[in-house]
Short mmCIF file of C-alpha atoms in Angstrom, two decimals:
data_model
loop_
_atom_site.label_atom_id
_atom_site.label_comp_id
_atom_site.label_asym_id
_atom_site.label_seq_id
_atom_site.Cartn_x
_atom_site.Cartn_y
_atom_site.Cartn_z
CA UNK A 65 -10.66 20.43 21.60
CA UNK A 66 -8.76 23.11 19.64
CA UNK A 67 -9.99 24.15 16.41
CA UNK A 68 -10.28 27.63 15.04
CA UNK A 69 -11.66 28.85 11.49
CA UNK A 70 -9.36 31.44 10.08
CA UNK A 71 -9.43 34.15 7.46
CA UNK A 72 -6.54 34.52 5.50
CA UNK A 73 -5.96 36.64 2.98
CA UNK A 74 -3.39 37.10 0.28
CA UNK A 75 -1.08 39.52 1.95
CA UNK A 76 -0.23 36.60 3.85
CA UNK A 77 1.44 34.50 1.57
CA UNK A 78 4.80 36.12 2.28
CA UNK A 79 4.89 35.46 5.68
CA UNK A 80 3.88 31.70 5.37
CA UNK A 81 0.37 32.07 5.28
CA UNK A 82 -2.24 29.88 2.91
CA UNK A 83 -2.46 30.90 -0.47
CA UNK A 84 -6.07 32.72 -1.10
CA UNK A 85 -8.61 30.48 -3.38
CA UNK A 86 -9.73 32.28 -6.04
CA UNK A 87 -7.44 34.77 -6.61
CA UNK A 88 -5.93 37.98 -3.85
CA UNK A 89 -9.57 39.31 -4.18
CA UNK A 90 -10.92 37.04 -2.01
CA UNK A 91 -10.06 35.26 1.16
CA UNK A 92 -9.24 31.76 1.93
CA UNK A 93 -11.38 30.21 4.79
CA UNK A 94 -9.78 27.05 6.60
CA UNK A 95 -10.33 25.60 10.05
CA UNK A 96 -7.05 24.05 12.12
CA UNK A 97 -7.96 21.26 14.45
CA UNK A 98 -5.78 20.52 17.34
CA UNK A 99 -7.10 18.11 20.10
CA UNK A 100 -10.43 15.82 19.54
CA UNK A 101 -13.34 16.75 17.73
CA UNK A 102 -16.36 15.20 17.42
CA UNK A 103 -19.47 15.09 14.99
CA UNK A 104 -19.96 18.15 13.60
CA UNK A 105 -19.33 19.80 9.82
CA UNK A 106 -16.77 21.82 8.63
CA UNK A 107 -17.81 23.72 6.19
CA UNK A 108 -14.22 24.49 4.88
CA UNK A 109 -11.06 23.02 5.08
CA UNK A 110 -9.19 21.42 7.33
CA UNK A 111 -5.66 22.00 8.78
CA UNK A 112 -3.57 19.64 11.29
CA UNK A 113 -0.73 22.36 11.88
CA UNK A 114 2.63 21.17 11.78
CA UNK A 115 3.60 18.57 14.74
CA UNK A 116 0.40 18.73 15.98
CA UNK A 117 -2.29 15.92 16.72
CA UNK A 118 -6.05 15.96 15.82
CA UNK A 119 -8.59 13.03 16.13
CA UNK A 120 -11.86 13.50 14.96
CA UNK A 121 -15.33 11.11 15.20
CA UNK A 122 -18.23 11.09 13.12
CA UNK A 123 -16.66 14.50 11.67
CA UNK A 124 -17.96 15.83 8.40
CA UNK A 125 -15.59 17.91 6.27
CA UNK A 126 -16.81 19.84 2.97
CA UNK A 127 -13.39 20.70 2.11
CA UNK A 128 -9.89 19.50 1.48
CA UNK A 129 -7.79 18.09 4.34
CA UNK A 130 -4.05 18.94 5.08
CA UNK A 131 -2.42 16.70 7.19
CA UNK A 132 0.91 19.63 8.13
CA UNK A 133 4.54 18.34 8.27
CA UNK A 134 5.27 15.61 11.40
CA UNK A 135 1.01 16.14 12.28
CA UNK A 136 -0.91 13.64 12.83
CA UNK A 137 -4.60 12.86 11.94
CA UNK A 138 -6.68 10.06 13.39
CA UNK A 139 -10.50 9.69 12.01
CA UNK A 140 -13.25 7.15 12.87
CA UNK A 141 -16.28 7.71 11.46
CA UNK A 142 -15.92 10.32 9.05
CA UNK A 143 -16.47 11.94 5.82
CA UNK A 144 -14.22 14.20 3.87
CA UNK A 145 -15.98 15.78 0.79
CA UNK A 146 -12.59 16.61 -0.72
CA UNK A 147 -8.94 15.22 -0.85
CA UNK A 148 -6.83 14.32 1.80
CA UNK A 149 -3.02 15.65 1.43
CA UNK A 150 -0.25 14.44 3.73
CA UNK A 151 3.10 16.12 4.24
CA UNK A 152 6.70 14.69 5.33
CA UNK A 153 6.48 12.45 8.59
CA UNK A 154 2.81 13.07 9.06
CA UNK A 155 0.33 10.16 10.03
CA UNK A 156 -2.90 9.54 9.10
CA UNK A 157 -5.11 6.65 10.45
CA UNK A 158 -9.16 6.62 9.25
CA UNK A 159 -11.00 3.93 10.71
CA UNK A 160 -14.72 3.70 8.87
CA UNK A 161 -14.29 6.77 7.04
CA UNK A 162 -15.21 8.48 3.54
CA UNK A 163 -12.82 9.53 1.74
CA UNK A 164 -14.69 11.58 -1.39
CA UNK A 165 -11.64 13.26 -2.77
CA UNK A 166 -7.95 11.60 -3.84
CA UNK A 167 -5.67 10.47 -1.23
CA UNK A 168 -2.06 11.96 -1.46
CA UNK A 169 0.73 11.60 1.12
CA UNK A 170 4.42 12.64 0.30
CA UNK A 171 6.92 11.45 2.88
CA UNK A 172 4.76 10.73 5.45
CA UNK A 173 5.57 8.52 7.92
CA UNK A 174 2.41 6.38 7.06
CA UNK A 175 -1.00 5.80 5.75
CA UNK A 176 -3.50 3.27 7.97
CA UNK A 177 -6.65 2.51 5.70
CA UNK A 178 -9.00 0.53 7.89
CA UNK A 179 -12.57 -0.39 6.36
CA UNK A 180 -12.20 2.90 4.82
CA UNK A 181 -13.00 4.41 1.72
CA UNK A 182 -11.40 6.76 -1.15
CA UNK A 183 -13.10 7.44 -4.01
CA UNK A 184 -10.80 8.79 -6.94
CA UNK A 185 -7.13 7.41 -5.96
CA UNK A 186 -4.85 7.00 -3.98
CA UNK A 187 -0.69 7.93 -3.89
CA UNK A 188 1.61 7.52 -1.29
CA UNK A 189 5.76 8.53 -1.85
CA UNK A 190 7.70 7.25 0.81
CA UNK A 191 6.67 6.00 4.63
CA UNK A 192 3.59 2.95 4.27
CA UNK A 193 0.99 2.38 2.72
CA UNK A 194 -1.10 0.00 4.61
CA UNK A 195 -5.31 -1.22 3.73
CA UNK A 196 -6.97 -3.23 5.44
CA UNK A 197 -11.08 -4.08 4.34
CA UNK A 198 -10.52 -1.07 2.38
CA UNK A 199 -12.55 0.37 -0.76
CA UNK A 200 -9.79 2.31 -2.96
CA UNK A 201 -11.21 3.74 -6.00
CA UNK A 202 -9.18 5.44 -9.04
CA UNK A 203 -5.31 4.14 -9.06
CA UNK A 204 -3.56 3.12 -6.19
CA UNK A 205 -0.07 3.87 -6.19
CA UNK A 206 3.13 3.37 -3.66
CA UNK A 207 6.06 4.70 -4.62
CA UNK A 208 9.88 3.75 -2.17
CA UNK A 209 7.98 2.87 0.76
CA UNK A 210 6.14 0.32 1.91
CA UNK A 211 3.00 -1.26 0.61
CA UNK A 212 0.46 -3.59 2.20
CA UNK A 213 -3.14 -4.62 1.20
CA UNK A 214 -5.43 -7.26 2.97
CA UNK A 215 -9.28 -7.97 2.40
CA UNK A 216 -9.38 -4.53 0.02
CA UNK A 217 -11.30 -3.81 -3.24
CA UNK A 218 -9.70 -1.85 -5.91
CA UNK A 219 -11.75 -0.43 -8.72
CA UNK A 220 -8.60 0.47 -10.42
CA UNK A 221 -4.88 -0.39 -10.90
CA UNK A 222 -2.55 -1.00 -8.71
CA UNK A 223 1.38 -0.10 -8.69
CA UNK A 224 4.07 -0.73 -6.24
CA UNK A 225 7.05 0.96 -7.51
CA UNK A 226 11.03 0.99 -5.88
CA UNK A 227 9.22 -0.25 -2.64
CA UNK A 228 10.67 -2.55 0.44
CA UNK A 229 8.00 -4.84 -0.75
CA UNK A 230 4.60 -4.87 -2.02
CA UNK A 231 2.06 -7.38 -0.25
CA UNK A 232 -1.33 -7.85 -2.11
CA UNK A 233 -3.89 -10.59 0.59
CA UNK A 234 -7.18 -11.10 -0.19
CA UNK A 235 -7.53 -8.67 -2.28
CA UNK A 236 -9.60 -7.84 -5.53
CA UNK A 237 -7.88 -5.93 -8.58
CA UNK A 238 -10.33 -5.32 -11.00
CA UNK A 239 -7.29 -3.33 -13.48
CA UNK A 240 -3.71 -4.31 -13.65
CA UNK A 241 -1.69 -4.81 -10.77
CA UNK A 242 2.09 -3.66 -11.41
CA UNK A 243 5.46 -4.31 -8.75
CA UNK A 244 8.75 -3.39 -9.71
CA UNK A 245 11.85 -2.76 -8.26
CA UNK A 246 11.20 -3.99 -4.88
CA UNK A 247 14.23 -4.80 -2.76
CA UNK A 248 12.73 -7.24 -0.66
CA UNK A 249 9.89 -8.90 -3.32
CA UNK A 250 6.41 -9.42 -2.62
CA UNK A 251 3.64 -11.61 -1.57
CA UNK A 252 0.52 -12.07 -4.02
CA UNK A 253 -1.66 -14.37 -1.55
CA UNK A 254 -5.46 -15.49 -2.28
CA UNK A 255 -6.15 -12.85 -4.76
CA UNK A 256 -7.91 -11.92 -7.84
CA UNK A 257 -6.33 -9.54 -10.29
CA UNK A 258 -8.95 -8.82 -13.87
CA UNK A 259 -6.05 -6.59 -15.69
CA UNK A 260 -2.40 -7.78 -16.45
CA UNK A 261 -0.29 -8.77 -14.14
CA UNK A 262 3.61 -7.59 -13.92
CA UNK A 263 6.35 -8.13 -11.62
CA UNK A 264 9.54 -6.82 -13.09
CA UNK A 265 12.93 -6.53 -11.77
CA UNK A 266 12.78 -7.31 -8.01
CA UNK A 267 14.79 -9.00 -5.64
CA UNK A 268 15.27 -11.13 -2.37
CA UNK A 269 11.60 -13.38 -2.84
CA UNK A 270 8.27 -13.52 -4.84
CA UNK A 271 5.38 -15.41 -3.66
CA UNK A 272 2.49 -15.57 -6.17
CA UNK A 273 -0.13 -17.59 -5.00
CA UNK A 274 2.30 -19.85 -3.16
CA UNK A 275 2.41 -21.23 0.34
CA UNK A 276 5.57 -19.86 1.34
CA UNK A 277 8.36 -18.67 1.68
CA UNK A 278 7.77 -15.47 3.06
CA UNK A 279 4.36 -16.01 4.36
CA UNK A 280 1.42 -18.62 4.60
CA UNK A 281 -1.22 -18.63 2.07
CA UNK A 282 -4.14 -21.05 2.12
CA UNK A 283 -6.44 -19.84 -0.89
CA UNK A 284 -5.60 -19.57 -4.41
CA UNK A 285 -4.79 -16.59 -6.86
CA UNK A 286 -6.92 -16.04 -9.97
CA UNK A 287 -5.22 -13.64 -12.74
CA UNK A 288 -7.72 -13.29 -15.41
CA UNK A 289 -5.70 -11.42 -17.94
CA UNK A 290 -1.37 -12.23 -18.65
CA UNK A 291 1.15 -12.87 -15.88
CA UNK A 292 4.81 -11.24 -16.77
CA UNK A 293 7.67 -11.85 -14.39
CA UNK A 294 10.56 -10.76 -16.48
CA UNK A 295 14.06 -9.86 -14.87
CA UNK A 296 13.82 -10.30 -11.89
CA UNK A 297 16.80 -11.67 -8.69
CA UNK A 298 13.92 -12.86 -6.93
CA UNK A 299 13.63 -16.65 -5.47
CA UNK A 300 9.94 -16.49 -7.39
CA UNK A 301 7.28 -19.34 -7.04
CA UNK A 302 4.12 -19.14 -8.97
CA UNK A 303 1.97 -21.86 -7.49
CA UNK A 304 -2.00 -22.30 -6.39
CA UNK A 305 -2.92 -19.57 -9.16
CA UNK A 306 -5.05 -19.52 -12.49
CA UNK A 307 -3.44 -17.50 -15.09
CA UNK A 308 -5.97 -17.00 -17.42
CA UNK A 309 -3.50 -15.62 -20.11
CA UNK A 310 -0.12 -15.57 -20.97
CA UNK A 311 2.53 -16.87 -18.90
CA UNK A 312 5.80 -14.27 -19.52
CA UNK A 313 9.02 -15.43 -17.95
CA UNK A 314 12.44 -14.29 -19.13
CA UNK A 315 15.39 -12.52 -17.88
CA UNK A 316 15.41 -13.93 -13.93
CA UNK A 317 17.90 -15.29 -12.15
CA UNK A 318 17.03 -17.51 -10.97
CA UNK A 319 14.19 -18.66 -13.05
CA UNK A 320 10.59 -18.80 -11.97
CA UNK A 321 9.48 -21.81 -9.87
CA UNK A 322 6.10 -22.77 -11.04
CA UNK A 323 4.20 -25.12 -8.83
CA UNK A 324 2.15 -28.15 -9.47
CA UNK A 325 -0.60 -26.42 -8.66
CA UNK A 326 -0.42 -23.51 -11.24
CA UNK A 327 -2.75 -23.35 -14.05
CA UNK A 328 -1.47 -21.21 -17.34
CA UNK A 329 -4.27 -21.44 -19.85
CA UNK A 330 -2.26 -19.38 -22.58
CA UNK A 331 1.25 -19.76 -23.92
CA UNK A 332 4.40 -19.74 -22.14
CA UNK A 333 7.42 -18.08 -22.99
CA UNK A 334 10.93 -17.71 -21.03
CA UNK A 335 12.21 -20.11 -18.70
CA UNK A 336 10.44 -21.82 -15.75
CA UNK A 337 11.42 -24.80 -13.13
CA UNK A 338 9.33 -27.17 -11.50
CA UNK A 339 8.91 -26.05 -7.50
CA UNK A 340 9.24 -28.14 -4.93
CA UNK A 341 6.11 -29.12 -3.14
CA UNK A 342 4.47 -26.56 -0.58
CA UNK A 343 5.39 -28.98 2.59
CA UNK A 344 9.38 -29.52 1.24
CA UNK A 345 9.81 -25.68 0.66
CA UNK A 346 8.05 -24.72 4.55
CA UNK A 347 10.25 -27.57 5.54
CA UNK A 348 13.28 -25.68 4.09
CA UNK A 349 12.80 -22.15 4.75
CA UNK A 350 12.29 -20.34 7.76
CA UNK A 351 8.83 -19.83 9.33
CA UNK A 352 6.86 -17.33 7.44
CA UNK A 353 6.38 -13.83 8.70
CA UNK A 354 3.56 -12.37 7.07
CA UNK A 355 4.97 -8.42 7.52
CA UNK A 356 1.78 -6.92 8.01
CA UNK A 357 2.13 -7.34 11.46
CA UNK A 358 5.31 -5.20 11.54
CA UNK A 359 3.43 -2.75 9.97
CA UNK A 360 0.46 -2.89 12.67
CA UNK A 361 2.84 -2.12 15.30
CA UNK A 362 4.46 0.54 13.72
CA UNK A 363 0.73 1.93 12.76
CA UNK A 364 -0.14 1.59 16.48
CA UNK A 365 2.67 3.12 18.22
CA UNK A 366 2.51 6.27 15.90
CA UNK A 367 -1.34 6.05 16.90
CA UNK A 368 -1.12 6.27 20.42
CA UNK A 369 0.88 8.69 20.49
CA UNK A 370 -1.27 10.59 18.26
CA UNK A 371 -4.10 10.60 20.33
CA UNK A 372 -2.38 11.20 23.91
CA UNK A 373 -1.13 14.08 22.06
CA UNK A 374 -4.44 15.02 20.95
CA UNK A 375 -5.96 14.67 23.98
CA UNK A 376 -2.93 16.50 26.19
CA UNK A 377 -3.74 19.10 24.16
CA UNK A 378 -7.96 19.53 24.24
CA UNK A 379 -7.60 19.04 28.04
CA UNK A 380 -5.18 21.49 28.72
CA UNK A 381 -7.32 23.94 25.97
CA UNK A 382 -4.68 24.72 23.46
#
């Protein structure tokens, strides 16, 4: 293992350095991990250096985390006192982990969430976003990527903006769930959402609560506050859900498909059609692909590589 605590002061800044905390007077202490590293506590931040791989288990980190351009982080077993910031084409991937701090990763190639947890929010632009038996405090937002939740709690909202798709599984929203302008739709599957629900001018396929088309789905959606699906080129099916509220549908083409076993206990406005039962439209379609498991392999190829690198790297004592 690799990892080195530096001192660096503000003359550095020119040259590419860190910017000092607290003003020039006073230096800025950070530790760069390359390699594996194991249970023991940083007591200041933490740096993945640019194209470089770290893994860390049981590792306790008082700071923040930077995850450097193309780096890669892999954690099991963790805790991170402070946020976690990834840059352009980095990887992270925390397995059983604390996340104290807010999550933030800009271009990154991806974000693997696996029985994990982050406290005050979490944003990811670009690359995925993929949870899995994950606690997400704050907001929870994915931004012209991808975005994929399964088995997850959410104390806050959630937003999938400009994405491929957004994918919500067995998930609970306890504010309002928002997905617009995805290209390929979304999947809302066995779910319950407290705050309003919106999906709002996306194409290609929306499955709320439905069996199909784009993937199976067994249990049924409860949305305990409005459902809006306004303008929309979707194919979108509402069926096997609760909608507590309101029941908004205007402006798609074509016009929601609402199932015989939907439940709208407040008004509806816009235009709906009946859908056609869950064993005629399977019939029809395709077989489902439920895309998580693209997103698994992608998450796993970018993780073994992480980790060979890592360990290349604390064997050879770089």
């Amino acid at each position: 293992m690799k990892i080195r605590t530096l001192v660096v002061t503000a003359s550095l800044v020119a040259s590419g350095g860190l910017v000092a905390f607290g003003g020039s007077a006073q230096a800025a202490l950070y530790t760069t991990c390359v390699g594996d590293g194991g249970a023991v506590t940083v007591t200041n931040d933490l740096v993945v250096p640019a194209g470089k791989s770290c893994t860390l288990t049981g590792t306790k980190v008082r700071g923040e985390v930077r995850v450097e351009a193309g780096a890669d982080l892999v954690a099991t077993g963790a805790t991170f006192n402070g946020a976690v910031d990834v840059a352009a084409n980095g990887y992270l991937d925390l397995t059983d982990t604390t996340v104290k701090g807010a999550l933030h990763a800009e271009s990154a190639f991806g974000t693997h969430l696996l029985n994990t947890s982050v406290k005050t929010g979490t944003t990811a632009t670009g690359g995925f976003l993929y949870a899995v038996d994950a606690t997400l405090g704050g907001a929870v937002k994915a931004t012209s990527g991808e975005l994929y939740v399964s088995g997850s709690t959410l104390s806050g909202s959630l937003t999938g903006d400009s994405n491929l798709y957004t994918d919500v599984y067995d998930t609970t929203v306890r504010g309002a769930l928002t997905v617009s302008g995805n290209s390929l739709g979304g999947v809302l599957c066995a779910s319950e959402v407290e705050g309003a629900t919106v999906y709002r001018n996306n194409a290609e396929a929306l499955q709320l609560g439905a069996d199909g088309p784009l993937s199976s789905c067994a249990g049924a959606t409860y949305l305990g506050s409005t459902l809006a699906v306004t303008d929309n080129t979707a194919d979108a099916v509402l069926d096997n859900a609760i909608v507590r509220g309101a029941l908004t549908a205007t402006g798609n083409t074509p016009v929601l498909k609402v199932g015989e076993l939907a439940r709208v206990r407040g008004a509806v406005t816009g235009d709906t059609a009946p859908a056609a039962s869950a064993s005629a439209a399977r019939r029809a379609a395709p077989a489902p692909q439920d895309r998580g498991d693209d997103l698994a392999r992608k998450a796993a190829e970018r993780l073994a590589t992480a980790r060979a690198d890592a360990g290349a790297a604390g064997d050879s004592g770089l």
